[in-house]
């Protein structure tokens, strides 16, 4: 379960990074592919949630992940356009969405996913997106490489927290 969730959450950051790189390069075909891949990955994460919490929970998770992707996409597009108001709005939306996801996950597994802890993990994740997008748009790939490493490690933290909570809640279903 840990390995599977890590792979799914890594897929998210790989795809959103690919989107930012394509936008920076002006490669609309690659950006469209990265967008499709991001949505497909979100569906895989939602399906994993549904496998433990039911179809309605999977649909709810997909809606929330759609909101996260909308925020990341808006952040990327605004940063590329040099639109500070758009960046600020995207970060506000990402922060609100982090709270919604934290509330949702806490509701599904209140004994193992404290809402404030999950919210903190997701706010840090949004901050990584902002740093990475800013660095890509500035062409600062040295700094982006450091952020990329931190982002991947943070995805492990999120995935492991989720896997641990699922394992504690459903010990007979987890390998």
PDB file of N, CA and C in Angstrom, residues 57-140:
ATOM      1  N   UNK A  57     -17.091   8.222  -1.802  1.00  0.00           N
ATOM      2  CA  UNK A  57     -15.851   8.838  -1.315  1.00  0.00           C
ATOM      3  C   UNK A  57     -14.875   9.043  -2.468  1.00  0.00           C
ATOM      4  N   UNK A  58     -14.821   8.088  -3.377  1.00  0.00           N
ATOM      5  CA  UNK A  58     -13.962   8.246  -4.544  1.00  0.00           C
ATOM      6  C   UNK A  58     -14.378   9.440  -5.383  1.00  0.00           C
ATOM      7  N   UNK A  59     -15.688   9.608  -5.571  1.00  0.00           N
ATOM      8  CA  UNK A  59     -16.186  10.762  -6.329  1.00  0.00           C
ATOM      9  C   UNK A  59     -15.861  12.069  -5.601  1.00  0.00           C
ATOM     10  N   UNK A  60     -16.031  12.053  -4.282  1.00  0.00           N
ATOM     11  CA  UNK A  60     -15.710  13.247  -3.496  1.00  0.00           C
ATOM     12  C   UNK A  60     -14.239  13.596  -3.582  1.00  0.00           C
ATOM     13  N   UNK A  61     -13.390  12.571  -3.526  1.00  0.00           N
ATOM     14  CA  UNK A  61     -11.950  12.808  -3.621  1.00  0.00           C
ATOM     15  C   UNK A  61     -11.588  13.345  -4.998  1.00  0.00           C
ATOM     16  N   UNK A  62     -12.224  12.818  -6.032  1.00  0.00           N
ATOM     17  CA  UNK A  62     -11.941  13.300  -7.383  1.00  0.00           C
ATOM     18  C   UNK A  62     -12.320  14.766  -7.522  1.00  0.00           C
ATOM     19  N   UNK A  63     -13.447  15.152  -6.953  1.00  0.00           N
ATOM     20  CA  UNK A  63     -13.854  16.559  -7.013  1.00  0.00           C
ATOM     21  C   UNK A  63     -12.824  17.441  -6.313  1.00  0.00           C
ATOM     22  N   UNK A  64     -12.358  17.004  -5.151  1.00  0.00           N
ATOM     23  CA  UNK A  64     -11.366  17.785  -4.403  1.00  0.00           C
ATOM     24  C   UNK A  64     -10.027  17.841  -5.143  1.00  0.00           C
ATOM     25  N   UNK A  65      -9.618  16.724  -5.721  1.00  0.00           N
ATOM     26  CA  UNK A  65      -8.366  16.721  -6.487  1.00  0.00           C
ATOM     27  C   UNK A  65      -8.501  17.584  -7.741  1.00  0.00           C
ATOM     28  N   UNK A  66      -9.700  17.616  -8.311  1.00  0.00           N
ATOM     29  CA  UNK A  66      -9.945  18.513  -9.437  1.00  0.00           C
ATOM     30  C   UNK A  66      -9.749  19.967  -9.033  1.00  0.00           C
ATOM     31  N   UNK A  67     -10.188  20.297  -7.833  1.00  0.00           N
ATOM     32  CA  UNK A  67      -9.970  21.647  -7.315  1.00  0.00           C
ATOM     33  C   UNK A  67      -8.503  21.946  -7.097  1.00  0.00           C
ATOM     34  N   UNK A  68      -7.769  20.940  -6.626  1.00  0.00           N
ATOM     35  CA  UNK A  68      -6.324  21.128  -6.435  1.00  0.00           C
ATOM     36  C   UNK A  68      -5.653  21.367  -7.792  1.00  0.00           C
ATOM     37  N   UNK A  69      -5.978  20.547  -8.758  1.00  0.00           N
ATOM     38  CA  UNK A  69      -5.378  20.711 -10.083  1.00  0.00           C
ATOM     39  C   UNK A  69      -5.757  22.067 -10.684  1.00  0.00           C
ATOM     40  N   UNK A  70      -6.996  22.478 -10.508  1.00  0.00           N
ATOM     41  CA  UNK A  70      -7.405  23.794 -11.032  1.00  0.00           C
ATOM     42  C   UNK A  70      -6.547  24.897 -10.421  1.00  0.00           C
ATOM     43  N   UNK A  71      -6.251  24.783  -9.133  1.00  0.00           N
ATOM     44  CA  UNK A  71      -5.401  25.775  -8.479  1.00  0.00           C
ATOM     45  C   UNK A  71      -3.974  25.751  -8.994  1.00  0.00           C
ATOM     46  N   UNK A  72      -3.427  24.547  -9.172  1.00  0.00           N
ATOM     47  CA  UNK A  72      -2.048  24.422  -9.673  1.00  0.00           C
ATOM     48  C   UNK A  72      -1.963  24.941 -11.109  1.00  0.00           C
ATOM     49  N   UNK A  73      -2.950  24.604 -11.913  1.00  0.00           N
ATOM     50  CA  UNK A  73      -2.968  25.074 -13.306  1.00  0.00           C
ATOM     51  C   UNK A  73      -3.072  26.597 -13.354  1.00  0.00           C
ATOM     52  N   UNK A  74      -3.970  27.154 -12.540  1.00  0.00           N
ATOM     53  CA  UNK A  74      -4.132  28.617 -12.502  1.00  0.00           C
ATOM     54  C   UNK A  74      -2.846  29.283 -12.021  1.00  0.00           C
ATOM     55  N   UNK A  75      -2.209  28.699 -11.020  1.00  0.00           N
ATOM     56  CA  UNK A  75      -0.931  29.213 -10.523  1.00  0.00           C
ATOM     57  C   UNK A  75       0.114  29.220 -11.636  1.00  0.00           C
ATOM     58  N   UNK A  76       0.215  28.119 -12.341  1.00  0.00           N
ATOM     59  CA  UNK A  76       1.202  27.991 -13.422  1.00  0.00           C
ATOM     60  C   UNK A  76       0.932  28.997 -14.530  1.00  0.00           C
ATOM     61  N   UNK A  77      -0.308  29.065 -14.963  1.00  0.00           N
ATOM     62  CA  UNK A  77      -0.667  29.971 -16.054  1.00  0.00           C
ATOM     63  C   UNK A  77      -0.460  31.430 -15.651  1.00  0.00           C
ATOM     64  N   UNK A  78      -0.815  31.763 -14.410  1.00  0.00           N
ATOM     65  CA  UNK A  78      -0.626  33.145 -13.933  1.00  0.00           C
ATOM     66  C   UNK A  78       0.855  33.483 -13.810  1.00  0.00           C
ATOM     67  N   UNK A  79       1.643  32.554 -13.304  1.00  0.00           N
ATOM     68  CA  UNK A  79       3.090  32.802 -13.181  1.00  0.00           C
ATOM     69  C   UNK A  79       3.712  32.994 -14.555  1.00  0.00           C
ATOM     70  N   UNK A  80       3.289  32.205 -15.513  1.00  0.00           N
ATOM     71  CA  UNK A  80       3.815  32.334 -16.873  1.00  0.00           C
ATOM     72  C   UNK A  80       3.464  33.689 -17.465  1.00  0.00           C
ATOM     73  N   UNK A  81       2.272  34.182 -17.144  1.00  0.00           N
ATOM     74  CA  UNK A  81       1.822  35.475 -17.664  1.00  0.00           C
ATOM     75  C   UNK A  81       2.343  36.653 -16.843  1.00  0.00           C
ATOM     76  N   UNK A  82       3.020  36.377 -15.727  1.00  0.00           N
ATOM     77  CA  UNK A  82       3.491  37.450 -14.863  1.00  0.00           C
ATOM     78  C   UNK A  82       2.351  38.149 -14.142  1.00  0.00           C
ATOM     79  N   UNK A  83       1.279  37.428 -13.872  1.00  0.00           N
ATOM     80  CA  UNK A  83       0.065  37.973 -13.274  1.00  0.00           C
ATOM     81  C   UNK A  83       0.068  37.706 -11.766  1.00  0.00           C
ATOM     82  N   UNK A  84       0.567  38.662 -10.975  1.00  0.00           N
ATOM     83  CA  UNK A  84       0.670  38.468  -9.529  1.00  0.00           C
ATOM     84  C   UNK A  84      -0.694  38.291  -8.871  1.00  0.00           C
ATOM     85  N   UNK A  85      -1.694  39.016  -9.325  1.00  0.00           N
ATOM     86  CA  UNK A  85      -3.045  38.851  -8.757  1.00  0.00           C
ATOM     87  C   UNK A  85      -3.551  37.437  -9.009  1.00  0.00           C
ATOM     88  N   UNK A  86      -3.267  36.898 -10.176  1.00  0.00           N
ATOM     89  CA  UNK A  86      -3.655  35.524 -10.495  1.00  0.00           C
ATOM     90  C   UNK A  86      -2.921  34.513  -9.635  1.00  0.00           C
ATOM     91  N   UNK A  87      -1.636  34.773  -9.389  1.00  0.00           N
ATOM     92  CA  UNK A  87      -0.852  33.899  -8.504  1.00  0.00           C
ATOM     93  C   UNK A  87      -1.447  33.920  -7.103  1.00  0.00           C
ATOM     94  N   UNK A  88      -1.736  35.111  -6.601  1.00  0.00           N
ATOM     95  CA  UNK A  88      -2.299  35.252  -5.258  1.00  0.00           C
ATOM     96  C   UNK A  88      -3.641  34.528  -5.150  1.00  0.00           C
ATOM     97  N   UNK A  89      -4.485  34.687  -6.153  1.00  0.00           N
ATOM     98  CA  UNK A  89      -5.797  34.019  -6.156  1.00  0.00           C
ATOM     99  C   UNK A  89      -5.628  32.511  -6.197  1.00  0.00           C
ATOM    100  N   UNK A  90      -4.721  32.030  -7.017  1.00  0.00           N
ATOM    101  CA  UNK A  90      -4.482  30.584  -7.104  1.00  0.00           C
ATOM    102  C   UNK A  90      -4.010  30.030  -5.764  1.00  0.00           C
ATOM    103  N   UNK A  91      -3.137  30.757  -5.089  1.00  0.00           N
ATOM    104  CA  UNK A  91      -2.658  30.299  -3.778  1.00  0.00           C
ATOM    105  C   UNK A  91      -3.780  30.313  -2.741  1.00  0.00           C
ATOM    106  N   UNK A  92      -4.651  31.310  -2.814  1.00  0.00           N
ATOM    107  CA  UNK A  92      -5.812  31.320  -1.909  1.00  0.00           C
ATOM    108  C   UNK A  92      -6.700  30.106  -2.174  1.00  0.00           C
ATOM    109  N   UNK A  93      -6.909  29.814  -3.446  1.00  0.00           N
ATOM    110  CA  UNK A  93      -7.736  28.665  -3.813  1.00  0.00           C
ATOM    111  C   UNK A  93      -7.074  27.357  -3.371  1.00  0.00           C
ATOM    112  N   UNK A  94      -5.762  27.254  -3.549  1.00  0.00           N
ATOM    113  CA  UNK A  94      -5.050  26.046  -3.118  1.00  0.00           C
ATOM    114  C   UNK A  94      -5.109  25.880  -1.602  1.00  0.00           C
ATOM    115  N   UNK A  95      -5.008  26.970  -0.877  1.00  0.00           N
ATOM    116  CA  UNK A  95      -5.095  26.906   0.586  1.00  0.00           C
ATOM    117  C   UNK A  95      -6.486  26.450   1.028  1.00  0.00           C
ATOM    118  N   UNK A  96      -7.508  27.014   0.423  1.00  0.00           N
ATOM    119  CA  UNK A  96      -8.878  26.615   0.758  1.00  0.00           C
ATOM    120  C   UNK A  96      -9.106  25.148   0.410  1.00  0.00           C
ATOM    121  N   UNK A  97      -8.610  24.735  -0.739  1.00  0.00           N
ATOM    122  CA  UNK A  97      -8.758  23.349  -1.171  1.00  0.00           C
ATOM    123  C   UNK A  97      -8.027  22.401  -0.224  1.00  0.00           C
ATOM    124  N   UNK A  98      -6.862  22.798   0.262  1.00  0.00           N
ATOM    125  CA  UNK A  98      -6.132  21.961   1.230  1.00  0.00           C
ATOM    126  C   UNK A  98      -6.999  21.731   2.457  1.00  0.00           C
ATOM    127  N   UNK A  99      -7.650  22.768   2.930  1.00  0.00           N
ATOM    128  CA  UNK A  99      -8.540  22.632   4.076  1.00  0.00           C
ATOM    129  C   UNK A  99      -9.715  21.711   3.791  1.00  0.00           C
ATOM    130  N   UNK A 100     -10.264  21.796   2.590  1.00  0.00           N
ATOM    131  CA  UNK A 100     -11.379  20.928   2.203  1.00  0.00           C
ATOM    132  C   UNK A 100     -10.935  19.468   2.137  1.00  0.00           C
ATOM    133  N   UNK A 101      -9.767  19.221   1.566  1.00  0.00           N
ATOM    134  CA  UNK A 101      -9.255  17.850   1.492  1.00  0.00           C
ATOM    135  C   UNK A 101      -8.973  17.324   2.897  1.00  0.00           C
ATOM    136  N   UNK A 102      -8.372  18.160   3.741  1.00  0.00           N
ATOM    137  CA  UNK A 102      -8.068  17.741   5.118  1.00  0.00           C
ATOM    138  C   UNK A 102      -9.348  17.375   5.863  1.00  0.00           C
ATOM    139  N   UNK A 103     -10.384  18.184   5.711  1.00  0.00           N
ATOM    140  CA  UNK A 103     -11.665  17.918   6.369  1.00  0.00           C
ATOM    141  C   UNK A 103     -12.259  16.607   5.853  1.00  0.00           C
ATOM    142  N   UNK A 104     -12.205  16.417   4.547  1.00  0.00           N
ATOM    143  CA  UNK A 104     -12.729  15.201   3.920  1.00  0.00           C
ATOM    144  C   UNK A 104     -11.999  13.964   4.446  1.00  0.00           C
ATOM    145  N   UNK A 105     -10.668  14.010   4.431  1.00  0.00           N
ATOM    146  CA  UNK A 105      -9.893  12.847   4.878  1.00  0.00           C
ATOM    147  C   UNK A 105     -10.079  12.595   6.370  1.00  0.00           C
ATOM    148  N   UNK A 106     -10.100  13.651   7.158  1.00  0.00           N
ATOM    149  CA  UNK A 106     -10.340  13.492   8.591  1.00  0.00           C
ATOM    150  C   UNK A 106     -11.707  12.847   8.834  1.00  0.00           C
ATOM    151  N   UNK A 107     -12.696  13.259   8.068  1.00  0.00           N
ATOM    152  CA  UNK A 107     -14.024  12.672   8.205  1.00  0.00           C
ATOM    153  C   UNK A 107     -14.045  11.191   7.877  1.00  0.00           C
ATOM    154  N   UNK A 108     -13.213  10.783   6.935  1.00  0.00           N
ATOM    155  CA  UNK A 108     -13.151   9.378   6.551  1.00  0.00           C
ATOM    156  C   UNK A 108     -12.376   8.539   7.567  1.00  0.00           C
ATOM    157  N   UNK A 109     -11.404   9.155   8.223  1.00  0.00           N
ATOM    158  CA  UNK A 109     -10.515   8.399   9.108  1.00  0.00           C
ATOM    159  C   UNK A 109     -10.093   9.302  10.279  1.00  0.00           C
ATOM    160  N   UNK A 110     -11.041   9.643  11.167  1.00  0.00           N
ATOM    161  CA  UNK A 110     -10.765  10.628  12.207  1.00  0.00           C
ATOM    162  C   UNK A 110      -9.718  10.202  13.237  1.00  0.00           C
ATOM    163  N   UNK A 111      -9.553   8.923  13.438  1.00  0.00           N
ATOM    164  CA  UNK A 111      -8.584   8.465  14.440  1.00  0.00           C
ATOM    165  C   UNK A 111      -7.145   8.508  13.954  1.00  0.00           C
ATOM    166  N   UNK A 112      -6.968   8.559  12.642  1.00  0.00           N
ATOM    167  CA  UNK A 112      -5.614   8.450  12.105  1.00  0.00           C
ATOM    168  C   UNK A 112      -5.168   9.632  11.262  1.00  0.00           C
ATOM    169  N   UNK A 113      -6.119  10.482  10.869  1.00  0.00           N
ATOM    170  CA  UNK A 113      -5.786  11.647  10.048  1.00  0.00           C
ATOM    171  C   UNK A 113      -6.303  12.916  10.704  1.00  0.00           C
ATOM    172  N   UNK A 114      -5.557  13.455  11.663  1.00  0.00           N
ATOM    173  CA  UNK A 114      -5.994  14.711  12.284  1.00  0.00           C
ATOM    174  C   UNK A 114      -6.102  15.808  11.222  1.00  0.00           C
ATOM    175  N   UNK A 115      -7.210  16.520  11.248  1.00  0.00           N
ATOM    176  CA  UNK A 115      -7.478  17.518  10.214  1.00  0.00           C
ATOM    177  C   UNK A 115      -6.363  18.554  10.107  1.00  0.00           C
ATOM    178  N   UNK A 116      -5.897  19.058  11.236  1.00  0.00           N
ATOM    179  CA  UNK A 116      -4.856  20.091  11.205  1.00  0.00           C
ATOM    180  C   UNK A 116      -3.548  19.546  10.637  1.00  0.00           C
ATOM    181  N   UNK A 117      -3.238  18.307  10.927  1.00  0.00           N
ATOM    182  CA  UNK A 117      -2.005  17.693  10.411  1.00  0.00           C
ATOM    183  C   UNK A 117      -2.077  17.530   8.898  1.00  0.00           C
ATOM    184  N   UNK A 118      -3.209  17.002   8.431  1.00  0.00           N
ATOM    185  CA  UNK A 118      -3.379  16.810   6.986  1.00  0.00           C
ATOM    186  C   UNK A 118      -3.375  18.164   6.278  1.00  0.00           C
ATOM    187  N   UNK A 119      -4.045  19.143   6.857  1.00  0.00           N
ATOM    188  CA  UNK A 119      -4.056  20.486   6.271  1.00  0.00           C
ATOM    189  C   UNK A 119      -2.634  21.036   6.166  1.00  0.00           C
ATOM    190  N   UNK A 120      -1.847  20.872   7.213  1.00  0.00           N
ATOM    191  CA  UNK A 120      -0.461  21.336   7.185  1.00  0.00           C
ATOM    192  C   UNK A 120       0.357  20.660   6.094  1.00  0.00           C
ATOM    193  N   UNK A 121       0.169  19.352   5.946  1.00  0.00           N
ATOM    194  CA  UNK A 121       0.880  18.629   4.875  1.00  0.00           C
ATOM    195  C   UNK A 121       0.507  19.174   3.507  1.00  0.00           C
ATOM    196  N   UNK A 122      -0.778  19.447   3.314  1.00  0.00           N
ATOM    197  CA  UNK A 122      -1.237  19.916   2.005  1.00  0.00           C
ATOM    198  C   UNK A 122      -0.872  21.374   1.752  1.00  0.00           C
ATOM    199  N   UNK A 123      -0.844  22.188   2.794  1.00  0.00           N
ATOM    200  CA  UNK A 123      -0.384  23.573   2.615  1.00  0.00           C
ATOM    201  C   UNK A 123       1.097  23.604   2.231  1.00  0.00           C
ATOM    202  N   UNK A 124       1.886  22.728   2.844  1.00  0.00           N
ATOM    203  CA  UNK A 124       3.308  22.639   2.467  1.00  0.00           C
ATOM    204  C   UNK A 124       3.447  22.180   1.020  1.00  0.00           C
ATOM    205  N   UNK A 125       2.577  21.269   0.611  1.00  0.00           N
ATOM    206  CA  UNK A 125       2.582  20.796  -0.777  1.00  0.00           C
ATOM    207  C   UNK A 125       2.264  21.948  -1.740  1.00  0.00           C
ATOM    208  N   UNK A 126       1.278  22.759  -1.400  1.00  0.00           N
ATOM    209  CA  UNK A 126       0.941  23.919  -2.244  1.00  0.00           C
ATOM    210  C   UNK A 126       2.118  24.884  -2.314  1.00  0.00           C
ATOM    211  N   UNK A 127       2.812  25.070  -1.207  1.00  0.00           N
ATOM    212  CA  UNK A 127       3.990  25.947  -1.202  1.00  0.00           C
ATOM    213  C   UNK A 127       5.083  25.395  -2.112  1.00  0.00           C
ATOM    214  N   UNK A 128       5.229  24.081  -2.147  1.00  0.00           N
ATOM    215  CA  UNK A 128       6.191  23.476  -3.073  1.00  0.00           C
ATOM    216  C   UNK A 128       5.798  23.775  -4.522  1.00  0.00           C
ATOM    217  N   UNK A 129       4.493  23.631  -4.815  1.00  0.00           N
ATOM    218  CA  UNK A 129       4.044  23.953  -6.177  1.00  0.00           C
ATOM    219  C   UNK A 129       4.423  25.388  -6.531  1.00  0.00           C
ATOM    220  N   UNK A 130       4.159  26.322  -5.615  1.00  0.00           N
ATOM    221  CA  UNK A 130       4.450  27.727  -5.904  1.00  0.00           C
ATOM    222  C   UNK A 130       5.936  27.947  -6.133  1.00  0.00           C
ATOM    223  N   UNK A 131       6.768  27.381  -5.266  1.00  0.00           N
ATOM    224  CA  UNK A 131       8.219  27.547  -5.425  1.00  0.00           C
ATOM    225  C   UNK A 131       8.673  26.960  -6.756  1.00  0.00           C
ATOM    226  N   UNK A 132       8.204  25.759  -7.053  1.00  0.00           N
ATOM    227  CA  UNK A 132       8.631  25.095  -8.284  1.00  0.00           C
ATOM    228  C   UNK A 132       8.202  25.875  -9.523  1.00  0.00           C
ATOM    229  N   UNK A 133       6.957  26.280  -9.570  1.00  0.00           N
ATOM    230  CA  UNK A 133       6.456  27.017 -10.726  1.00  0.00           C
ATOM    231  C   UNK A 133       7.216  28.330 -10.894  1.00  0.00           C
ATOM    232  N   UNK A 134       7.432  29.031  -9.795  1.00  0.00           N
ATOM    233  CA  UNK A 134       8.180  30.297  -9.844  1.00  0.00           C
ATOM    234  C   UNK A 134       9.581  30.061 -10.401  1.00  0.00           C
ATOM    235  N   UNK A 135      10.234  29.022  -9.941  1.00  0.00           N
ATOM    236  CA  UNK A 135      11.594  28.723 -10.389  1.00  0.00           C
ATOM    237  C   UNK A 135      11.626  28.303 -11.857  1.00  0.00           C
ATOM    238  N   UNK A 136      10.665  27.497 -12.274  1.00  0.00           N
ATOM    239  CA  UNK A 136      10.619  27.088 -13.687  1.00  0.00           C
ATOM    240  C   UNK A 136      10.393  28.309 -14.569  1.00  0.00           C
ATOM    241  N   UNK A 137       9.442  29.153 -14.199  1.00  0.00           N
ATOM    242  CA  UNK A 137       9.145  30.325 -15.034  1.00  0.00           C
ATOM    243  C   UNK A 137      10.315  31.303 -15.076  1.00  0.00           C
ATOM    244  N   UNK A 138      11.125  31.341 -14.008  1.00  0.00           N
ATOM    245  CA  UNK A 138      12.308  32.209 -13.982  1.00  0.00           C
ATOM    246  C   UNK A 138      13.503  31.559 -14.670  1.00  0.00           C
ATOM    247  N   UNK A 139      13.366  30.293 -15.058  1.00  0.00           N
ATOM    248  CA  UNK A 139      14.481  29.577 -15.669  1.00  0.00           C
ATOM    249  C   UNK A 139      15.562  29.193 -14.680  1.00  0.00           C
ATOM    250  N   UNK A 140      15.235  29.176 -13.405  1.00  0.00           N
ATOM    251  CA  UNK A 140      16.210  28.847 -12.359  1.00  0.00           C
ATOM    252  C   UNK A 140      16.125  27.357 -12.048  1.00  0.00           C
TER     253      UNK A 140
END
